[in-house]
Every structure is written in C-alpha cells, then in structure tokens.
Amino acid sequence: QNLDTGEEEPFFLKKNGNKAVLHRPYGFDFYNGFIYVASFLTDQVLMYDAVSGDYLGVFAQGNGTEEGLVNGPNHIAIFQDKLYLTTQGSVATNGKFLHLYDSQIVVFDLKNNDDGAVFAPQPTPLPSSLGFVSLMGIQIHCSNSASQEDDDSCLVYTSDVAGGLRAFDLPTGELVWETPTSYQPGSTVSGALSITSSGEIYIPGFVDHKNENDGGDGGVVQRFWAEDGHPLPLHHHRHHNLDHHHPGAALFVPHNADLVRPMGILALDSSERKNGGDGDKNKKGGMNSIRGVTDVSISASTTG
C-alpha cells in the first residue's frame, strides 16, 4: 500500500508460476532489494523481488527435525547482514502443524549464506503466562548513541504469544530481562511488537476465550520501555513507581471492541509519518525512526 495515496496492490507477491507457495505468512523484512517472508504452514522463509514482487525461491526451510531450525517460522528482523527469526517450534504437514520442538530465535548470515544457528534457546515460561513459550514478534533496537557498527548497546526484543516480553543481548544471545504481558494472568494472548526510536515498545493483546470467533471485551495495546521492560501506561511517566508485575500496569489502549484478536502492530513517531519512515536506522526489523519525538500513531491488525 502506498502510504501517501492509500493505493493498494493486493497481489504484490507473486506465485511460483501457477502454484501458490506462501501459506499463512507472518513476518517479513527487507534486505538488498529482496523481501524475506516467513511462510508458517510450509516451514519456510521465502524470497521475493522487492520491486516487482516476483517469487525468487526458498531461502531456508525446516526438515521436520529439531536441527532443521525453521520450525513454525513467525517473524523476521534483519540487522547487520543477519536474519533473525522467531520460531514456534512446530512442524507443518499438509496445511496443519504439530507442536514438537522448542520455540527459539535462530539466525542466518545473509552475506556468507550459512546454514543458520540457534541465537537464543527457548526461555522458561513466565509465571503469569499461559504456561508455555511461543516467541512471536522480533525487532532489534539500539540506544540512541549506538552506531550501526556498534552492536554492544543493541538488544533483540521478542514478544511471546503466551504472555511475555523479553530482551536478548545482540552479541551473545543471552537473556537481559523479561517482563510479563499478561494483563489478565493465565488467559492473555500477546501479538507482535513495534518499537519507536525513543524506546517505547507497543504490544497488542487479548484475552483467550478459546472460541476464535469470540472477541470478548476486545483487545488492548500495552506499552513498555525498551531499556528495562518497565511498564508505561498512557498517563504515567517512565520514572513513576510502577510494579513491573502488576497485571494491567502497562495498558496504553484499554479494552477496545474494535480490536478483535489483534496480532500485528506498527507504532510510528510523528516525524516518521511525515517522512514515510525514512529515519536514522536506530531501529531494526521494521521501519526506521526519528529520535526524540513522542507523538505516536498506532495501527493494529486483527483476525476474526
């Protein structure tokens, strides 16, 4: 979609001849003129031409084993010639999937075209979560003082469908901090995440009513600080004394009936909207950002 005119091209990504190859796509990112897309129900990461939308082939795929790495691919973030991918740990067969392996972050070297490796293994489920781990959204965010060559102050952030937000050290893959996103403990589903250059993390979520057609009270959007995972609700300053683990402490948009099972989100600073997202590359795995602007526009996708 053209953000200036609103014009849409609904079938931008092309088939492989007459064969559909993209099945339940979740995440994507851009690199050197290509679009890398996670095809969840085929356990593949596919490549497309970023200008024409032409299908170019399979970049990586699972093989039904734990060593296959691409098991239930979710979201993608590309930074410094490396592709980071969250996986559910499932294996897809004939349009269905089975939970067989751990949910983890894997990384591929795009410049050297390696076979990939585990960047961060599955963490422990948080006490207030749904009792499991399913890593979903992923973005890489660096402090305002960090350059593209200096990754010591950059973190890899992931959201957890089962209720959690985690930050991993970019050079080592070690867990730096984690915080719950379960505003109703034991029943909250969290979607992907979006990070502004000022260090605000936005995550959509909803209460799991077990019936996928039941929107319940509607979805919410929560907000956290990228520095330490501190909750940042709508009417609080970051230095106010808020309990990290208090349910609902991070609610930015309260229950909204228009948000039916929200899973995707994009948060843009006001200057980003004016400049079409062409900013300082302070944020990776999404659109770039302009520093120091606090006005944010949010668009959350929904599924019925």
PDB file of C-alpha atoms in Angstrom, residues 73-260:
ATOM      1  CA  PRO A  73       8.587 -19.541  11.413  1.00  0.00           C
ATOM      2  CA  ASN A  74       6.932 -16.433  12.822  1.00  0.00           C
ATOM      3  CA  HIS A  75       8.605 -13.023  12.482  1.00  0.00           C
ATOM      4  CA  ILE A  76      11.813 -11.733  10.918  1.00  0.00           C
ATOM      5  CA  ALA A  77      14.279  -8.942  11.747  1.00  0.00           C
ATOM      6  CA  ILE A  78      17.351  -8.212   9.608  1.00  0.00           C
ATOM      7  CA  PHE A  79      20.332  -6.343  11.066  1.00  0.00           C
ATOM      8  CA  GLN A  80      23.989  -6.118  10.019  1.00  0.00           C
ATOM      9  CA  ASP A  81      23.629  -8.705   7.228  1.00  0.00           C
ATOM     10  CA  LYS A  82      21.975 -11.231   9.537  1.00  0.00           C
ATOM     11  CA  LEU A  83      18.411 -12.517   9.530  1.00  0.00           C
ATOM     12  CA  TYR A  84      16.879 -13.223  12.935  1.00  0.00           C
ATOM     13  CA  LEU A  85      13.785 -15.438  13.002  1.00  0.00           C
ATOM     14  CA  THR A  86      11.411 -16.401  15.797  1.00  0.00           C
ATOM     15  CA  THR A  87      10.016 -19.924  15.577  1.00  0.00           C
ATOM     16  CA  GLN A  88       7.050 -21.543  17.283  1.00  0.00           C
ATOM     17  CA  GLY A  89       8.728 -24.947  17.333  1.00  0.00           C
ATOM     18  CA  SER A  90       6.044 -26.637  15.258  1.00  0.00           C
ATOM     19  CA  VAL A  91       6.267 -28.838  12.180  1.00  0.00           C
ATOM     20  CA  ALA A  92       3.842 -28.253   9.308  1.00  0.00           C
ATOM     21  CA  THR A  93       2.324 -31.093   7.287  1.00  0.00           C
ATOM     22  CA  ASN A  94      -0.458 -30.778   4.705  1.00  0.00           C
ATOM     23  CA  GLY A  95      -1.625 -27.393   5.929  1.00  0.00           C
ATOM     24  CA  LYS A  96      -1.625 -28.334   9.626  1.00  0.00           C
ATOM     25  CA  PHE A  97       1.029 -28.170  12.316  1.00  0.00           C
ATOM     26  CA  LEU A  98       2.150 -30.110  15.365  1.00  0.00           C
ATOM     27  CA  HIS A  99       3.998 -28.688  18.379  1.00  0.00           C
ATOM     28  CA  LEU A 100       7.107 -30.854  18.548  1.00  0.00           C
ATOM     29  CA  TYR A 101      10.111 -28.693  19.392  1.00  0.00           C
ATOM     30  CA  ASP A 102      11.222 -25.652  21.351  1.00  0.00           C
ATOM     31  CA  SER A 103      10.279 -22.105  20.420  1.00  0.00           C
ATOM     32  CA  GLN A 104      13.504 -20.186  19.848  1.00  0.00           C
ATOM     33  CA  ILE A 105      15.313 -17.476  17.893  1.00  0.00           C
ATOM     34  CA  VAL A 106      17.514 -18.601  15.021  1.00  0.00           C
ATOM     35  CA  VAL A 107      19.923 -16.517  12.957  1.00  0.00           C
ATOM     36  CA  PHE A 108      21.209 -16.744   9.381  1.00  0.00           C
ATOM     37  CA  ASP A 109      24.232 -14.935   7.932  1.00  0.00           C
ATOM     38  CA  LEU A 110      22.958 -13.360   4.697  1.00  0.00           C
ATOM     39  CA  LYS A 111      26.370 -12.293   3.483  1.00  0.00           C
ATOM     40  CA  ASN A 112      28.003 -15.707   3.872  1.00  0.00           C
ATOM     41  CA  ASN A 113      24.839 -17.734   3.183  1.00  0.00           C
ATOM     42  CA  ASP A 114      25.333 -20.142   6.079  1.00  0.00           C
ATOM     43  CA  ASP A 115      23.000 -22.889   7.307  1.00  0.00           C
ATOM     44  CA  GLY A 116      21.835 -20.911  10.321  1.00  0.00           C
ATOM     45  CA  ALA A 117      22.220 -21.431  14.049  1.00  0.00           C
ATOM     46  CA  VAL A 118      20.296 -21.034  17.278  1.00  0.00           C
ATOM     47  CA  PHE A 119      20.673 -17.472  18.541  1.00  0.00           C
ATOM     48  CA  ALA A 120      18.640 -17.860  21.732  1.00  0.00           C
ATOM     49  CA  PRO A 121      17.107 -21.123  23.015  1.00  0.00           C
ATOM     50  CA  GLN A 122      13.619 -21.345  24.437  1.00  0.00           C
ATOM     51  CA  PRO A 123      13.335 -19.398  27.697  1.00  0.00           C
ATOM     52  CA  THR A 124      11.389 -20.514  30.755  1.00  0.00           C
ATOM     53  CA  PRO A 125       7.644 -19.691  30.702  1.00  0.00           C
ATOM     54  CA  LEU A 126       6.741 -16.710  32.883  1.00  0.00           C
ATOM     55  CA  PRO A 127       4.605 -17.467  35.970  1.00  0.00           C
ATOM     56  CA  SER A 128       1.604 -15.437  34.757  1.00  0.00           C
ATOM     57  CA  SER A 129       1.727 -16.774  31.192  1.00  0.00           C
ATOM     58  CA  LEU A 130      -0.366 -19.474  29.546  1.00  0.00           C
ATOM     59  CA  GLY A 131       2.197 -21.992  30.725  1.00  0.00           C
ATOM     60  CA  PHE A 132       4.261 -22.350  27.556  1.00  0.00           C
ATOM     61  CA  VAL A 133       6.509 -20.254  25.280  1.00  0.00           C
ATOM     62  CA  SER A 134       5.733 -19.253  21.692  1.00  0.00           C
ATOM     63  CA  LEU A 135       8.027 -16.464  20.515  1.00  0.00           C
ATOM     64  CA  MET A 136       6.242 -14.218  18.030  1.00  0.00           C
ATOM     65  CA  GLY A 137       7.360 -10.659  17.224  1.00  0.00           C
ATOM     66  CA  ILE A 138      11.013  -9.672  16.912  1.00  0.00           C
ATOM     67  CA  GLN A 139      12.802  -6.361  16.482  1.00  0.00           C
ATOM     68  CA  ILE A 140      16.309  -5.095  17.129  1.00  0.00           C
ATOM     69  CA  HIS A 141      16.633  -1.734  18.819  1.00  0.00           C
ATOM     70  CA  CYS A 142      19.794   0.180  19.643  1.00  0.00           C
ATOM     71  CA  SER A 143      20.284   3.013  22.093  1.00  0.00           C
ATOM     72  CA  ASN A 144      20.315   6.498  20.589  1.00  0.00           C
ATOM     73  CA  SER A 145      24.093   6.655  20.907  1.00  0.00           C
ATOM     74  CA  ALA A 146      24.705   3.388  19.055  1.00  0.00           C
ATOM     75  CA  SER A 147      26.000   3.307  15.512  1.00  0.00           C
ATOM     76  CA  GLN A 148      25.356   0.534  13.029  1.00  0.00           C
ATOM     77  CA  GLU A 149      28.899  -0.736  13.653  1.00  0.00           C
ATOM     78  CA  ASP A 150      28.442  -0.774  17.437  1.00  0.00           C
ATOM     79  CA  ASP A 151      26.094  -3.565  18.483  1.00  0.00           C
ATOM     80  CA  ASP A 152      27.102  -3.593  22.164  1.00  0.00           C
ATOM     81  CA  SER A 153      24.156  -1.339  23.026  1.00  0.00           C
ATOM     82  CA  CYS A 154      21.666  -3.158  20.792  1.00  0.00           C
ATOM     83  CA  LEU A 155      19.121  -5.668  22.056  1.00  0.00           C
ATOM     84  CA  VAL A 156      16.923  -8.240  20.338  1.00  0.00           C
ATOM     85  CA  TYR A 157      13.328  -7.957  21.562  1.00  0.00           C
ATOM     86  CA  THR A 158      10.688 -10.664  21.262  1.00  0.00           C
ATOM     87  CA  SER A 159       7.064 -10.949  22.260  1.00  0.00           C
ATOM     88  CA  ASP A 160       5.622 -14.225  23.481  1.00  0.00           C
ATOM     89  CA  VAL A 161       2.139 -15.347  22.407  1.00  0.00           C
ATOM     90  CA  ALA A 162       1.730 -16.995  25.813  1.00  0.00           C
ATOM     91  CA  GLY A 163       2.318 -13.678  27.571  1.00  0.00           C
ATOM     92  CA  GLY A 164       5.789 -12.172  27.781  1.00  0.00           C
ATOM     93  CA  LEU A 165       8.286  -9.597  26.536  1.00  0.00           C
ATOM     94  CA  ARG A 166      11.998 -10.402  26.523  1.00  0.00           C
ATOM     95  CA  ALA A 167      15.241  -8.670  25.566  1.00  0.00           C
ATOM     96  CA  PHE A 168      18.361 -10.546  24.497  1.00  0.00           C
ATOM     97  CA  ASP A 169      21.922  -9.274  24.149  1.00  0.00           C
ATOM     98  CA  LEU A 170      22.710  -8.920  20.433  1.00  0.00           C
ATOM     99  CA  PRO A 171      26.358 -10.072  20.546  1.00  0.00           C
ATOM    100  CA  THR A 172      25.791 -13.092  22.793  1.00  0.00           C
ATOM    101  CA  GLY A 173      22.100 -14.046  22.650  1.00  0.00           C
ATOM    102  CA  GLU A 174      21.911 -14.043  26.459  1.00  0.00           C
ATOM    103  CA  LEU A 175      18.658 -13.031  28.137  1.00  0.00           C
ATOM    104  CA  VAL A 176      18.959  -9.500  29.555  1.00  0.00           C
ATOM    105  CA  TRP A 177      15.483  -9.031  31.059  1.00  0.00           C
ATOM    106  CA  GLU A 178      11.944 -10.323  30.762  1.00  0.00           C
ATOM    107  CA  THR A 179       8.572  -8.998  31.877  1.00  0.00           C
ATOM    108  CA  PRO A 180       5.017 -10.369  31.700  1.00  0.00           C
ATOM    109  CA  THR A 181       2.447  -9.045  29.251  1.00  0.00           C
ATOM    110  CA  SER A 182      -0.452 -10.920  30.866  1.00  0.00           C
ATOM    111  CA  TYR A 183      -2.827  -8.164  31.927  1.00  0.00           C
ATOM    112  CA  GLN A 184      -5.214 -10.970  32.919  1.00  0.00           C
ATOM    113  CA  PRO A 185      -2.824 -13.663  34.217  1.00  0.00           C
ATOM    114  CA  GLY A 186      -3.202 -17.095  32.714  1.00  0.00           C
ATOM    115  CA  SER A 187      -5.508 -16.047  29.895  1.00  0.00           C
ATOM    116  CA  THR A 188      -3.781 -13.312  27.868  1.00  0.00           C
ATOM    117  CA  VAL A 189      -2.520 -13.799  24.314  1.00  0.00           C
ATOM    118  CA  SER A 190       0.113 -11.333  23.057  1.00  0.00           C
ATOM    119  CA  GLY A 191       0.778 -10.388  19.452  1.00  0.00           C
ATOM    120  CA  ALA A 192       3.836  -8.974  17.702  1.00  0.00           C
ATOM    121  CA  LEU A 193       5.637  -5.807  18.803  1.00  0.00           C
ATOM    122  CA  SER A 194       6.720  -2.428  17.472  1.00  0.00           C
ATOM    123  CA  ILE A 195       9.438  -0.145  18.873  1.00  0.00           C
ATOM    124  CA  THR A 196       9.807   3.608  18.389  1.00  0.00           C
ATOM    125  CA  SER A 197      13.211   5.295  18.259  1.00  0.00           C
ATOM    126  CA  SER A 198      12.535   6.876  21.643  1.00  0.00           C
ATOM    127  CA  GLY A 199      12.493   3.387  23.125  1.00  0.00           C
ATOM    128  CA  GLU A 200       8.792   2.661  23.564  1.00  0.00           C
ATOM    129  CA  ILE A 201       7.597  -0.889  22.902  1.00  0.00           C
ATOM    130  CA  TYR A 202       3.966  -1.457  21.868  1.00  0.00           C
ATOM    131  CA  ILE A 203       2.344  -4.902  22.038  1.00  0.00           C
ATOM    132  CA  PRO A 204      -1.280  -5.796  21.180  1.00  0.00           C
ATOM    133  CA  GLY A 205      -3.090  -8.493  23.084  1.00  0.00           C
ATOM    134  CA  PHE A 206      -6.404 -10.035  24.010  1.00  0.00           C
ATOM    135  CA  VAL A 207      -7.953 -12.494  26.436  1.00  0.00           C
ATOM    136  CA  ASP A 208      -8.135 -16.037  25.063  1.00  0.00           C
ATOM    137  CA  HIS A 209     -11.786 -17.107  25.238  1.00  0.00           C
ATOM    138  CA  LYS A 210     -10.986 -20.408  23.464  1.00  0.00           C
ATOM    139  CA  ASN A 211     -13.568 -19.549  20.807  1.00  0.00           C
ATOM    140  CA  GLU A 212     -11.769 -17.837  17.934  1.00  0.00           C
ATOM    141  CA  ASN A 213     -14.978 -16.057  16.918  1.00  0.00           C
ATOM    142  CA  ASP A 214     -15.490 -14.620  20.396  1.00  0.00           C
ATOM    143  CA  GLY A 215     -13.881 -11.216  20.670  1.00  0.00           C
ATOM    144  CA  GLY A 216     -14.750 -10.938  24.353  1.00  0.00           C
ATOM    145  CA  ASP A 217     -14.129  -7.450  25.676  1.00  0.00           C
ATOM    146  CA  GLY A 218     -11.930  -6.558  22.727  1.00  0.00           C
ATOM    147  CA  GLY A 219      -8.175  -6.248  22.546  1.00  0.00           C
ATOM    148  CA  VAL A 220      -5.703  -3.919  24.192  1.00  0.00           C
ATOM    149  CA  VAL A 221      -2.324  -2.341  23.468  1.00  0.00           C
ATOM    150  CA  GLN A 222       0.379  -2.344  26.133  1.00  0.00           C
ATOM    151  CA  ARG A 223       3.459  -0.128  26.289  1.00  0.00           C
ATOM    152  CA  PHE A 224       6.870  -0.768  27.869  1.00  0.00           C
ATOM    153  CA  TRP A 225      10.296   0.869  27.986  1.00  0.00           C
ATOM    154  CA  ALA A 226      12.936  -0.832  25.840  1.00  0.00           C
ATOM    155  CA  GLU A 227      15.664  -0.072  28.365  1.00  0.00           C
ATOM    156  CA  ASP A 228      14.386  -2.350  31.119  1.00  0.00           C
ATOM    157  CA  GLY A 229      10.855  -3.510  30.310  1.00  0.00           C
ATOM    158  CA  HIS A 230       9.282  -1.057  32.739  1.00  0.00           C
ATOM    159  CA  PRO A 231       5.516  -0.659  32.102  1.00  0.00           C
ATOM    160  CA  LEU A 232       4.450   2.635  30.549  1.00  0.00           C
ATOM    161  CA  PRO A 233       0.675   3.104  30.646  1.00  0.00           C
ATOM    162  CA  LEU A 234      -0.996   6.058  28.975  1.00  0.00           C
ATOM    163  CA  HIS A 235      -0.982   8.538  31.870  1.00  0.00           C
ATOM    164  CA  HIS A 236       2.308   7.718  33.601  1.00  0.00           C
ATOM    165  CA  HIS A 237       5.853   8.962  33.239  1.00  0.00           C
ATOM    166  CA  ARG A 238       8.587   6.376  32.925  1.00  0.00           C
ATOM    167  CA  HIS A 239      10.043   7.221  36.357  1.00  0.00           C
ATOM    168  CA  HIS A 240       6.805   6.752  38.268  1.00  0.00           C
ATOM    169  CA  ASN A 241       6.951   3.856  40.701  1.00  0.00           C
ATOM    170  CA  LEU A 242       5.010   1.128  38.877  1.00  0.00           C
ATOM    171  CA  ASP A 243       5.143  -2.551  39.696  1.00  0.00           C
ATOM    172  CA  HIS A 244       6.544  -4.443  36.693  1.00  0.00           C
ATOM    173  CA  HIS A 245       4.484  -7.490  37.550  1.00  0.00           C
ATOM    174  CA  HIS A 246       1.171  -5.840  38.387  1.00  0.00           C
ATOM    175  CA  PRO A 247      -1.471  -7.076  35.892  1.00  0.00           C
ATOM    176  CA  GLY A 248      -2.520  -4.277  33.580  1.00  0.00           C
ATOM    177  CA  ALA A 249       0.302  -1.958  34.657  1.00  0.00           C
ATOM    178  CA  ALA A 250       1.317  -1.338  31.037  1.00  0.00           C
ATOM    179  CA  LEU A 251      -2.108  -0.736  29.445  1.00  0.00           C
ATOM    180  CA  PHE A 252      -1.803   2.047  26.876  1.00  0.00           C
ATOM    181  CA  VAL A 253      -5.026   1.372  24.976  1.00  0.00           C
ATOM    182  CA  PRO A 254      -7.617  -0.269  27.271  1.00  0.00           C
ATOM    183  CA  HIS A 255     -10.144  -2.846  26.074  1.00  0.00           C
ATOM    184  CA  ASN A 256     -11.434  -1.756  22.703  1.00  0.00           C
ATOM    185  CA  ALA A 257     -14.222  -3.653  20.915  1.00  0.00           C
ATOM    186  CA  ASP A 258     -12.733  -2.704  17.534  1.00  0.00           C
ATOM    187  CA  LEU A 259      -9.604  -4.701  18.329  1.00  0.00           C
ATOM    188  CA  VAL A 260     -10.709  -8.280  17.703  1.00  0.00           C
TER     189      VAL A 260
END
